[in-house]
Coordinates of C-alpha atoms and ligand atoms in Angstrom, one line a residue:
M655 CA 55.7 44.4 124.8
L656 CA 53.5 43.8 127.8
S657 CA 51.5 40.4 128.0
S658 CA 47.9 40.8 127.4
S659 CA 46.9 39.5 130.7
V660 CA 47.4 42.8 132.4
P661 CA 45.9 45.3 129.8
C662 CA 45.0 47.6 132.4
L663 CA 48.5 48.6 133.2
V664 CA 49.4 49.5 129.7
P665 CA 49.6 53.0 129.7
S666 CA 47.6 55.0 127.0
S667 CA 50.7 57.2 126.3
H668 CA 54.3 56.8 127.4
S669 CA 54.1 60.2 129.0
P670 CA 56.4 60.3 132.3
S671 CA 53.2 61.5 134.4
S672 CA 51.2 58.3 133.1
L673 CA 53.8 56.2 134.0
L674 CA 54.1 57.3 137.3
L675 CA 50.3 57.4 137.8
N676 CA 50.4 53.7 137.0
L677 CA 53.1 52.8 139.4
K678 CA 51.4 54.7 142.3
S679 CA 48.3 52.4 141.7
T680 CA 50.4 49.1 141.4
K681 CA 49.4 46.6 143.8
T682 CA 51.5 43.7 143.2
L683 CA 55.4 43.0 142.5
K684 CA 54.6 41.3 139.4
D685 CA 53.0 44.3 138.1
L686 CA 55.7 46.6 139.4
R687 CA 58.3 44.6 137.4
Q688 CA 56.4 44.8 134.1
L689 CA 56.0 48.6 134.7
H690 CA 59.7 48.8 135.4
S691 CA 60.8 47.0 132.1
L692 CA 58.3 49.5 130.4
A693 CA 60.2 52.2 132.3
I694 CA 63.6 50.9 131.2
K695 CA 62.6 50.5 127.8
T696 CA 61.2 54.1 127.4
G697 CA 64.1 55.7 129.3
Q698 CA 61.7 56.9 131.9
I699 CA 63.6 55.0 134.3
H700 CA 66.0 58.0 134.5
N701 CA 63.2 59.8 136.0
P702 CA 64.1 60.4 139.6
L703 CA 60.2 60.4 140.7
T704 CA 59.9 57.2 138.9
A705 CA 62.7 55.2 140.1
A706 CA 61.8 56.6 143.6
E707 CA 58.2 55.3 143.3
A708 CA 59.1 51.7 141.7
L709 CA 61.7 51.3 144.9
R710 CA 59.2 52.5 147.4
I711 CA 56.5 49.9 146.3
S712 CA 59.1 46.9 146.0
A713 CA 60.7 47.7 149.5
L714 CA 57.1 48.4 151.5
S715 CA 54.9 45.8 149.8
N716 CA 53.8 43.1 152.0
P717 CA 56.0 40.8 151.7
P718 CA 58.5 43.0 150.3
D719 CA 61.1 42.3 147.7
L720 CA 64.4 43.6 149.3
Q721 CA 66.6 42.1 146.5
Y722 CA 64.8 43.9 143.9
A723 CA 64.5 47.1 145.9
R724 CA 68.1 47.2 146.4
K725 CA 69.0 46.5 142.9
L726 CA 66.7 49.5 141.9
F727 CA 68.6 51.5 144.4
D728 CA 72.0 50.8 143.1
Q729 CA 71.2 51.7 139.7
M730 CA 69.9 55.1 140.9
P731 CA 72.6 57.5 139.8
E732 CA 71.6 60.0 142.5
P733 CA 69.2 58.5 144.8
N734 CA 67.5 61.0 147.1
L735 CA 66.8 61.0 150.8
F736 CA 63.4 59.7 150.4
S737 CA 64.9 56.5 148.6
Y738 CA 67.4 56.4 151.1
N739 CA 64.9 56.6 154.1
T740 CA 62.7 53.8 152.4
L741 CA 65.4 51.3 152.0
I742 CA 66.8 51.7 155.5
R743 CA 63.3 51.2 156.7
A744 CA 62.7 48.2 154.8
F745 CA 65.9 46.6 155.9
S746 CA 65.5 47.7 159.3
E747 CA 62.3 45.8 159.6
S748 CA 63.1 42.7 157.6
D749 CA 63.5 39.4 159.3
D750 CA 66.9 38.3 158.0
N751 CA 68.9 41.3 157.2
P752 CA 68.7 44.5 159.6
L753 CA 72.3 44.8 159.1
E754 CA 72.0 45.6 155.8
A755 CA 70.2 49.0 156.8
L756 CA 73.4 50.0 158.8
Q757 CA 75.3 49.8 155.8
I758 CA 73.0 51.9 153.5
F759 CA 73.1 54.4 156.5
L760 CA 76.8 54.3 156.1
Q761 CA 76.6 55.0 152.6
L762 CA 74.3 57.9 153.0
L763 CA 76.7 59.5 155.7
H764 CA 79.3 59.4 153.0
Y765 CA 77.2 61.0 150.2
E766 CA 77.8 64.8 150.5
P767 CA 74.8 66.5 149.3
L768 CA 72.3 64.7 151.5
Q769 CA 72.0 64.5 155.4
P770 CA 70.2 61.9 157.5
N771 CA 67.0 63.5 158.8
R772 CA 64.1 62.8 161.4
Y773 CA 62.6 60.2 159.3
T774 CA 66.2 58.3 158.9
F775 CA 66.8 57.8 162.8
P776 CA 63.9 56.0 164.1
S777 CA 64.6 53.0 161.3
I778 CA 68.2 52.9 161.9
L779 CA 67.9 52.8 165.7
K780 CA 65.4 49.8 165.4
A781 CA 68.0 48.4 163.2
C782 CA 70.7 48.7 165.9
A783 CA 68.3 47.4 168.4
R784 CA 67.4 44.5 166.3
I785 CA 71.3 43.5 166.0
K786 CA 71.9 44.6 169.7
G787 CA 74.4 47.0 168.3
Y788 CA 74.7 49.7 171.1
E789 CA 78.2 50.9 169.9
H790 CA 76.3 51.7 166.6
G791 CA 73.6 53.3 168.4
R792 CA 75.7 55.4 170.7
Q793 CA 77.5 56.9 167.6
I794 CA 74.1 57.6 166.2
H795 CA 72.8 59.4 169.3
C796 CA 75.7 61.8 169.0
L797 CA 75.2 62.4 165.3
I798 CA 71.4 63.1 166.2
V799 CA 72.6 65.4 169.0
K800 CA 74.8 67.1 166.5
L801 CA 72.2 67.7 163.8
G802 CA 69.9 68.9 166.4
I803 CA 67.1 66.6 166.2
A804 CA 67.4 64.7 169.8
H805 CA 64.2 66.6 170.7
D806 CA 62.1 64.9 168.1
G807 CA 59.5 62.7 169.9
F808 CA 59.8 60.1 167.4
V809 CA 63.7 60.0 167.3
F810 CA 63.8 60.4 171.1
T811 CA 61.5 57.5 171.9
N812 CA 63.5 55.2 169.6
L813 CA 66.7 56.1 171.1
V814 CA 65.3 55.1 174.6
R815 CA 64.1 51.9 172.9
M816 CA 67.2 51.0 171.4
Y817 CA 69.2 51.6 174.8
S818 CA 66.4 49.5 176.4
V819 CA 66.5 46.8 173.9
C820 CA 70.3 46.3 174.1
G821 CA 70.3 46.2 178.0
L822 CA 71.7 49.5 178.8
M823 CA 69.0 50.3 181.5
D824 CA 70.9 53.5 182.9
D825 CA 71.3 55.0 179.5
A826 CA 67.7 54.7 178.9
Q827 CA 66.8 55.8 182.3
S828 CA 68.8 59.1 182.0
L829 CA 67.2 59.8 178.8
V830 CA 63.8 59.3 180.2
R831 CA 64.5 61.5 182.9
K832 CA 65.5 64.5 180.8
S833 CA 62.2 63.9 178.6
S834 CA 60.3 66.8 180.3
F835 CA 60.3 68.5 176.8
L836 CA 58.0 65.9 175.5
S837 CA 54.3 67.4 175.8
G838 CA 51.4 65.2 176.6
N839 CA 51.1 62.3 179.2
E840 CA 51.0 59.7 176.4
A841 CA 54.9 60.0 175.7
G842 CA 55.7 59.6 179.0
I843 CA 53.6 56.2 179.3
V844 CA 55.2 54.9 176.0
L845 CA 58.7 55.9 177.7
N846 CA 58.1 54.2 181.0
N847 CA 56.4 51.2 179.0
I848 CA 59.8 50.7 177.2
L849 CA 61.9 51.0 180.4
I850 CA 59.6 48.4 182.1
D851 CA 60.2 45.9 179.2
G852 CA 64.0 46.7 179.4
Y853 CA 64.2 45.6 183.1
F854 CA 62.1 42.5 182.5
R855 CA 64.5 41.4 179.7
L856 CA 67.1 41.6 182.1
R857 CA 65.0 40.0 184.8
M858 CA 65.3 43.0 187.0
I859 CA 61.9 42.7 188.4
R860 CA 62.6 45.1 191.3
E861 CA 63.2 48.0 189.0
A862 CA 60.5 47.2 186.3
R863 CA 58.0 47.3 189.4
E864 CA 59.5 50.4 190.6
V865 CA 59.0 52.2 187.1
F866 CA 55.4 50.7 187.0
E867 CA 54.5 51.9 190.7
T868 CA 55.6 55.4 190.3
M869 CA 53.8 55.9 186.8
S870 CA 51.4 58.5 187.4
N871 CA 49.3 57.6 184.3
R872 CA 49.2 53.9 183.4
T873 CA 47.2 53.0 180.4
V874 CA 45.8 49.5 179.5
V875 CA 49.1 48.7 177.6
S876 CA 51.2 49.2 180.9
W877 CA 49.1 46.8 182.8
N878 CA 49.1 44.3 180.1
G879 CA 53.0 44.6 179.7
M880 CA 53.5 43.7 183.5
I881 CA 51.1 40.8 183.1
S882 CA 52.7 39.4 180.1
N883 CA 56.2 40.2 181.3
L884 CA 55.3 38.6 184.6
V885 CA 53.8 35.3 182.9
E886 CA 56.7 35.1 180.6
I887 CA 59.4 34.7 183.2
G888 CA 57.1 32.3 185.3
L889 CA 55.8 34.8 188.0
F890 CA 52.0 33.4 187.6
K891 CA 50.9 34.6 190.9
E892 CA 52.1 37.9 190.6
A893 CA 50.9 38.2 187.2
I894 CA 47.1 37.5 188.7
D895 CA 48.0 39.7 191.4
I896 CA 48.5 42.6 189.1
F897 CA 45.2 41.4 186.8
H898 CA 43.1 41.7 190.1
R899 CA 44.6 45.0 191.0
M900 CA 44.0 46.2 187.7
Q901 CA 40.4 46.0 188.2
V902 CA 40.4 47.3 191.5
E903 CA 41.9 50.6 190.1
G904 CA 39.2 50.7 187.8
M905 CA 41.1 49.7 184.5
K906 CA 39.1 47.6 182.2
P907 CA 41.0 44.6 180.8
N908 CA 41.0 44.2 176.9
Y909 CA 41.3 41.3 174.6
V910 CA 45.4 41.4 175.2
T911 CA 45.0 41.2 178.8
L912 CA 42.8 38.3 178.6
V913 CA 45.1 36.6 176.0
S914 CA 48.1 37.5 178.6
V915 CA 46.5 36.6 181.8
L916 CA 44.8 33.1 180.9
P917 CA 48.4 31.1 180.7
A918 CA 49.0 32.2 184.2
I919 CA 45.7 30.9 185.3
S920 CA 46.0 27.8 183.6
R921 CA 49.4 27.3 185.3
I922 CA 48.2 27.7 188.7
G923 CA 45.0 26.1 187.9
A924 CA 42.7 28.8 189.3
L925 CA 39.7 27.7 187.6
E926 CA 37.2 30.0 189.3
L927 CA 39.2 32.8 187.9
G928 CA 39.4 31.4 184.7
K929 CA 35.7 31.1 184.4
W930 CA 35.3 34.8 185.3
V931 CA 37.6 35.6 182.6
H932 CA 35.5 33.8 180.1
L933 CA 32.4 35.3 181.3
Y934 CA 34.0 38.9 181.4
A935 CA 34.8 38.2 177.6
E936 CA 31.4 37.4 176.7
R937 CA 29.8 40.2 178.5
S938 CA 32.2 43.1 177.4
G939 CA 31.8 41.9 173.6
I940 CA 35.3 41.0 173.5
V941 CA 35.4 38.6 170.3
V942 CA 36.6 35.1 171.4
D943 CA 38.5 34.3 168.0
D944 CA 40.8 31.5 167.6
I945 CA 43.7 32.7 169.7
L946 CA 41.6 33.9 172.7
G947 CA 39.5 30.5 172.4
S948 CA 42.4 28.4 172.4
A949 CA 43.8 30.1 175.4
L950 CA 40.4 29.3 176.9
V951 CA 40.3 25.4 175.8
D952 CA 43.7 25.4 177.3
M953 CA 42.7 27.0 180.6
Y954 CA 39.7 24.8 180.9
S955 CA 41.7 21.9 180.5
K956 CA 44.5 22.7 182.5
C957 CA 42.4 23.9 185.3
G958 CA 40.8 20.1 185.2
N959 CA 37.7 20.8 183.5
I960 CA 38.0 19.0 180.3
E961 CA 34.2 18.8 179.4
K962 CA 34.1 22.7 179.5
A963 CA 37.2 22.7 177.3
I964 CA 35.4 20.5 174.6
Q965 CA 32.4 22.6 175.1
V966 CA 34.3 25.9 174.4
F967 CA 36.2 24.4 171.4
E968 CA 32.8 23.2 169.9
G969 CA 31.9 26.9 169.5
L970 CA 35.1 28.3 168.0
P971 CA 36.3 28.9 164.5
K972 CA 38.3 25.9 163.4
G973 CA 40.1 26.8 160.2
S974 CA 43.5 26.9 161.9
P975 CA 45.4 24.4 163.6
I976 CA 45.8 26.2 166.8
T977 CA 42.3 25.4 168.2
W978 CA 42.7 21.7 167.5
N979 CA 46.1 21.6 169.0
A980 CA 44.6 23.1 172.4
L981 CA 42.1 20.8 172.7
I982 CA 44.3 17.7 171.6
S983 CA 47.1 18.6 174.2
G984 CA 44.5 18.9 176.7
L985 CA 43.0 15.6 176.2
A986 CA 46.3 14.3 176.2
M987 CA 47.3 15.7 179.7
H988 CA 43.9 14.0 181.0
G989 CA 44.9 10.8 179.5
Q990 CA 42.0 10.6 177.2
A991 CA 44.0 9.1 174.5
R992 CA 40.9 7.8 172.3
Q993 CA 39.2 11.2 172.3
A994 CA 42.6 13.1 171.3
L995 CA 42.7 10.7 168.4
K996 CA 39.2 11.1 167.6
Y997 CA 39.6 14.7 167.5
F998 CA 42.8 14.4 165.2
K999 CA 40.8 12.2 162.7
A1000 CA 38.1 15.2 162.7
M1001 CA 40.8 17.6 161.9
E1002 CA 42.0 15.7 159.1
Q1003 CA 38.3 15.5 157.7
A1004 CA 37.7 19.2 158.3
S1005 CA 41.1 19.6 155.9
V1006 CA 42.9 21.5 158.6
S1007 CA 46.5 20.6 158.2
P1008 CA 48.0 19.3 161.5
S1009 CA 51.2 21.3 162.5
D1010 CA 54.1 19.6 164.5
V1011 CA 52.5 20.9 167.6
T1012 CA 49.5 18.7 167.0
F1013 CA 51.7 15.8 166.8
I1014 CA 53.3 16.5 170.1
G1015 CA 49.8 16.4 171.5
I1016 CA 49.1 12.9 169.8
L1017 CA 52.2 11.5 170.9
N1018 CA 51.8 12.7 174.4
A1019 CA 48.2 11.1 174.4
C1020 CA 49.7 7.7 173.1
S1021 CA 52.4 7.8 175.7
H1022 CA 50.0 8.5 178.6
A1023 CA 48.1 5.6 177.4
G1024 CA 50.6 3.2 176.7
F1025 CA 49.4 3.2 173.2
V1026 CA 52.9 2.3 172.1
C1027 CA 51.9 0.7 168.3
E1028 CA 49.6 3.6 167.6
G1029 CA 52.2 6.1 168.8
R1030 CA 54.8 4.8 166.3
N1031 CA 52.4 4.7 163.8
Y1032 CA 51.5 8.4 164.3
F1033 CA 55.1 9.2 164.3
D1034 CA 55.2 7.8 160.9
I1035 CA 52.2 9.8 159.4
M1036 CA 53.8 12.9 160.5
V1037 CA 56.9 12.2 158.8
K1038 CA 55.6 10.5 155.6
G1039 CA 52.2 11.8 155.3
Y1040 CA 52.7 15.3 156.3
G1041 CA 56.3 15.6 155.3
L1042 CA 56.8 17.4 158.8
R1043 CA 60.4 17.1 160.2
P1044 CA 60.5 15.7 163.5
R1045 CA 61.7 17.9 166.4
L1046 CA 63.7 17.1 169.6
E1047 CA 60.1 17.1 171.4
H1048 CA 58.9 14.3 169.0
Y1049 CA 61.5 12.2 169.7
G1050 CA 61.3 13.1 173.4
C1051 CA 57.8 11.7 173.5
L1052 CA 58.6 8.6 171.3
V1053 CA 61.4 7.6 174.1
D1054 CA 59.2 8.6 177.0
M1055 CA 56.4 6.4 175.5
L1056 CA 58.6 3.4 174.8
G1057 CA 60.4 3.8 178.3
R1058 CA 57.3 4.0 180.2
A1059 CA 56.1 0.7 178.4
G1060 CA 59.3 -0.8 179.6
R1061 CA 60.7 -1.2 176.1
I1062 CA 63.8 0.4 177.2
E1063 CA 66.0 -1.2 174.5
E1064 CA 63.9 0.3 172.0
A1065 CA 64.2 3.5 173.5
V1066 CA 67.5 3.5 173.4
E1067 CA 68.0 2.5 170.0
I1068 CA 66.1 5.6 169.1
V1069 CA 68.1 8.0 171.2
K1070 CA 71.5 6.8 169.6
K1071 CA 69.9 6.9 165.9
M1072 CA 68.0 10.3 166.1
P1073 CA 69.3 12.7 163.5
V1074 CA 69.1 15.6 166.0
K1075 CA 71.3 15.7 169.3
P1076 CA 69.4 14.4 172.1
D1077 CA 69.2 16.9 174.9
D1078 CA 68.5 16.6 178.8
V1079 CA 64.9 16.0 178.6
I1080 CA 65.4 12.8 176.5
Y1081 CA 67.9 11.5 178.8
K1082 CA 65.9 12.4 181.5
A1083 CA 62.8 10.4 180.3
L1084 CA 64.8 7.6 179.8
L1085 CA 66.3 7.8 183.0
S1086 CA 63.0 7.9 184.7
A1087 CA 61.9 5.0 182.8
C1088 CA 65.0 3.0 183.8
M1089 CA 64.0 3.8 187.4
L1090 CA 60.6 2.8 186.9
H1091 CA 61.5 -0.6 185.4
E1092 CA 64.5 -1.0 187.6
N1093 CA 67.2 -1.2 184.8
S1094 CA 70.2 -0.1 186.7
E1095 CA 72.8 -0.6 184.0
L1096 CA 71.0 1.8 181.2
G1097 CA 70.1 4.2 183.8
A1098 CA 73.7 4.7 184.8
W1099 CA 74.4 5.1 181.2
A1100 CA 71.7 7.9 180.7
A1101 CA 72.7 9.5 184.0
N1102 CA 76.1 10.0 182.7
K1103 CA 75.1 11.3 179.3
L1104 CA 72.5 13.6 181.1
V1105 CA 75.3 15.0 183.7
E1106 CA 77.4 15.5 180.8
L1107 CA 74.8 17.5 179.2
A1108 CA 73.4 19.8 181.8
P1109 CA 75.9 19.9 184.5
Y1110 CA 74.2 22.6 186.3
D1111 CA 70.8 21.7 186.2
S1112 CA 69.5 20.3 189.6
G1113 CA 66.8 18.0 188.1
C1114 CA 69.7 15.5 186.6
Y1115 CA 71.1 15.4 189.9
V1116 CA 68.2 14.5 191.6
L1117 CA 67.3 11.7 189.0
L1118 CA 70.8 10.7 189.2
S1119 CA 70.7 10.6 193.0
N1120 CA 67.3 8.9 193.2
L1121 CA 68.6 6.0 190.8
Y1122 CA 71.6 5.5 193.1
A1123 CA 69.2 5.7 196.1
S1124 CA 66.9 3.2 194.7
M1125 CA 69.7 0.8 194.1
G1126 CA 70.7 1.3 197.6
D1127 CA 74.2 2.8 196.6
W1128 CA 74.6 5.4 199.3
E1129 CA 78.2 6.1 198.7
A1130 CA 77.0 7.1 195.4
V1131 CA 74.2 9.0 196.5
A1132 CA 76.5 10.8 198.7
N1133 CA 79.0 11.6 195.9
V1134 CA 76.3 13.3 193.9
R1135 CA 75.4 15.3 196.8
L1136 CA 78.9 16.4 197.2
K1137 CA 79.1 17.2 193.6
M1138 CA 75.9 19.3 193.8
K1139 CA 77.5 21.1 196.8
E1140 CA 80.7 21.8 194.8
L1141 CA 78.9 23.2 192.0
D1142 CA 76.4 25.1 194.4
I1143 CA 73.5 23.6 192.7
R1144 CA 70.2 23.6 194.7
K1145 CA 67.3 21.4 194.5
D1146 CA 64.4 23.0 192.5
P1147 CA 61.7 23.7 195.2
G1148 CA 58.7 21.6 194.9
C1149 CA 55.6 23.8 195.0
S1150 CA 51.8 23.3 195.2
W1151 CA 48.8 25.5 194.7
I1152 CA 45.2 25.1 195.7
T1153 CA 42.5 27.6 195.5
V1154 CA 40.1 27.8 198.5
D1155 CA 37.3 30.2 198.0
G1156 CA 38.8 32.2 195.1
I1157 CA 42.2 32.6 196.7
V1158 CA 45.3 30.9 195.9
H1159 CA 47.2 29.3 198.3
E1160 CA 51.0 28.4 197.6
F1161 CA 53.1 25.7 199.8
V1162 CA 56.4 24.6 199.3
V1163 CA 57.8 21.3 200.9
E1164 CA 58.1 21.4 204.5
D1165 CA 56.2 24.9 204.6
D1166 CA 55.2 26.4 207.7
T1167 CA 54.5 29.8 206.9
H1168 CA 50.8 29.8 206.3
P1169 CA 48.7 31.3 208.8
R1170 CA 46.9 28.1 209.7
A1171 CA 50.3 26.1 209.9
T1172 CA 49.5 24.5 213.2
E1173 CA 46.3 23.1 212.2
I1174 CA 47.6 21.9 208.7
K1175 CA 50.4 20.1 210.7
S1176 CA 48.0 18.2 213.0
M1177 CA 45.8 17.3 209.9
L1178 CA 48.9 15.7 208.3
E1179 CA 49.6 13.6 211.3
E1180 CA 46.1 12.6 211.5
M1181 CA 46.3 11.7 207.9
A1182 CA 49.5 9.7 208.2
D1183 CA 47.8 7.8 211.0
K1184 CA 44.6 6.8 209.1
L1185 CA 47.0 6.0 206.1
R1186 CA 48.9 3.6 208.0
S1187 CA 45.8 1.8 209.4
E1188 CA 44.6 1.3 205.8
G1189 CA 47.8 -0.5 205.4
Y1190 CA 50.0 2.2 203.7
V1191 CA 53.7 1.9 203.9
P1192 CA 55.5 5.3 203.2
D1193 CA 57.5 4.6 199.8
T1194 CA 60.7 6.6 200.6
R1195 CA 62.7 5.9 197.3
G1196 CA 62.3 9.3 196.0
V1197 CA 64.3 10.8 199.4
L1198 CA 67.6 11.8 198.4
V1199 CA 69.7 11.3 201.5
N1200 CA 70.9 8.2 203.6
I1201 CA 69.2 9.1 206.7
D1202 CA 67.1 6.4 208.8
E1203 CA 63.8 5.3 207.7
E1204 CA 61.8 7.4 210.2
E1205 CA 63.3 10.6 208.9
K1206 CA 62.9 9.7 205.3
E1207 CA 59.1 9.1 206.3
S1208 CA 58.7 12.5 207.7
A1209 CA 60.4 13.9 204.5
V1210 CA 57.8 12.4 202.2
L1211 CA 55.0 13.4 204.4
H1212 CA 56.0 17.1 204.0
H1213 CA 55.8 17.3 200.4
S1214 CA 54.0 20.4 199.1
E1215 CA 51.1 18.4 197.4
K1216 CA 50.4 16.8 200.9
I1217 CA 50.6 19.9 202.6
A1218 CA 48.0 21.5 200.1
L1219 CA 46.0 18.5 200.4
S1220 CA 45.9 19.1 204.3
F1221 CA 45.1 22.5 204.1
G1222 CA 42.2 21.8 201.6
L1223 CA 40.8 19.2 203.9
I1224 CA 40.7 21.6 206.8
S1225 CA 39.1 24.4 205.1
T1226 CA 36.3 23.0 202.9
N1227 CA 33.3 21.3 203.8
P1228 CA 33.2 17.4 203.7
G1229 CA 32.7 16.0 200.3
V1230 CA 33.6 18.8 198.2
S1231 CA 36.1 18.2 195.5
L1232 CA 39.7 19.6 196.1
Q1233 CA 42.0 20.6 193.1
I1234 CA 45.9 20.8 193.5
V1235 CA 48.5 21.8 191.2
K1236 CA 52.1 20.8 191.5
N1237 CA 55.2 22.2 189.5
L1238 CA 57.1 19.0 189.4
R1239 CA 56.0 15.2 188.7
I1240 CA 54.1 13.8 191.7
C1241 CA 56.1 11.5 193.5
A1242 CA 55.0 7.4 194.1
D1243 CA 54.5 8.1 197.7
C1244 CA 52.6 11.3 197.4
H1245 CA 50.4 9.5 194.6
E1246 CA 49.8 6.5 196.8
S1247 CA 48.8 8.3 199.7
I1248 CA 46.4 10.7 197.8
K1249 CA 44.8 7.7 196.3
L1250 CA 43.9 6.3 199.8
A1251 CA 43.0 9.5 201.0
S1252 CA 40.6 10.1 198.5
K1253 CA 38.8 6.9 200.0
I1254 CA 39.2 7.7 203.6
Y1255 CA 38.0 11.4 203.5
G1256 CA 35.4 10.5 200.7
R1257 CA 36.7 13.4 198.4
R1258 CA 37.5 13.7 194.7
I1259 CA 40.9 15.0 194.7
I1260 CA 42.5 16.2 191.2
V1261 CA 46.2 16.8 190.9
R1262 CA 47.9 18.3 188.0
D1263 CA 51.4 17.7 188.1
R1264 CA 54.0 19.0 185.4
I1265 CA 53.1 16.1 183.2
R1266 CA 49.4 15.4 183.5
F1267 CA 46.2 15.2 185.4
H1268 CA 45.3 12.5 188.3
H1269 CA 41.8 12.3 189.3
F1270 CA 41.9 10.5 192.6
E1271 CA 38.2 9.1 193.6
D1272 CA 37.5 6.2 196.2
G1273 CA 40.9 4.9 196.4
F1274 CA 41.7 4.8 192.5
C1275 CA 43.5 7.1 190.1
S1276 CA 42.5 7.8 186.7
C1277 CA 46.2 7.4 185.5
N1278 CA 45.7 3.7 186.6
N1279 CA 49.2 4.4 188.3
Y1280 CA 50.7 4.7 184.8
W1281 CA 52.4 8.2 184.7
Ligands
ZN2533 ZN1 55.7 13.5 196.8
ZN2534 ZN1 47.7 8.9 188.8

């Protein structure tokens, strides 16, 4: 008999209809199992309707029990098309086993009395897309045509999506060109959005743009798709341009738009625009939940305004770790290790379990502040206290922290003993530490490991070359450069952004393409003169080539952050603070120069490099030259 804990499920009579009714109102898999055993005992499992209903519930509940559903299915003597479709749909949407959907589909094809219908194909095409099985997809396409259902809107859309996800854009395009039979604008917009996503997945940006530009009716989904795809591949300025254009063309941004564009604003450091987005959310009644809120916290901290980030954080729901993570990482970036640790304590007190991302923030904070003992301690808390398995990133933080503090042997010890295979990031951290503390022997060891691991990464060769250059071994430098040429590896261009009057200006190294290039150039020269009279000597260790000293000086003078600074100085009023974002780590020479420039020109200059913030004021930097 059934246990007494679920009396409501015991049917008053065992008539087939009452059991079926009970099944239909079942909410949990546990209840389902009890009814199932009752159905077996009473023989009602042989009623096809009862079995099909039990299958539907186990396959489509959230989360489903697919093993159970499959078992029910296999026990059906003559499963109907509804049961086939149910199971195919459930497996096509499953995380771990979309291939199973194809197997059930094959079984259906071989089962004479039934034929797949318009409800079968969307799921099976989805499964093909998930496993990138375009060969199966093509055969299924033929079958769809043969069965005469290719003009079903739902089936057709899923065909286009299958080709697009599998990267067969020509097939997807040619189908879309034949889609005139679909009625209504809506369908065309959906198809074009699928094409745009497909082109972005293949990094075919020009083609994606072309589809977007030729769309007659774009919805907010189309705009959001462009923005999130551009952000995804790192074209931040382009994403922001689309965001601006969308408003010019009268399309209202929604919640998704804001969540998508904020990371681009953060990366470029466009604080004014970020503030505008925040205000827009408040004014248009868009709910600032933990996801949008965290994106805002991240934006304010990455745009240099950590006080505002804290303020936004205070007003957010704090039930999930993501809001805490955004703030802790932000504080780490600003070198405010004490504050980061304080919020970590508060997080624990609020009974929010830290995630592994939280500890990346904490370890970074300790690393930037030189809190080596605390950092090691938190690493232990993460593993022993919270049972989190450290990932490569955590070991990376640890190695970076020890390396910066000059404890290079300990860092090497960790690299040799860590249970996951160290990656190039870890060796890069180690190599940078070796250069900082002039340990050429371990440096060379790390450099060789690095080139082994990432033979096509320009960053590795630059570091290696810098190491040899700092040792004055010009022959080795020349060999590295030769190797780069052989493998056709180009240096990642340094790039800096500065926002003046709401407009983002982008500069690369030796950039002379700006409309005010001539003025910028004379400002650079004036700055170099003033710096020299303050006793500054160019630090050219970061310059790759064995050229004479004067040329090297000119090379460091034209780093993108110095060009951005000159532009900032000539285009703003005296005393206005300047904010520059650099995509790579700031070099020692730029750091020293900007420090002095902040004093000479009486400006507060904030530079965010790839790793952290530097607040320069009156000849000092907030990082205390520790970065
Ligand atoms: Zn520089
Ligand atoms: Zn600094």
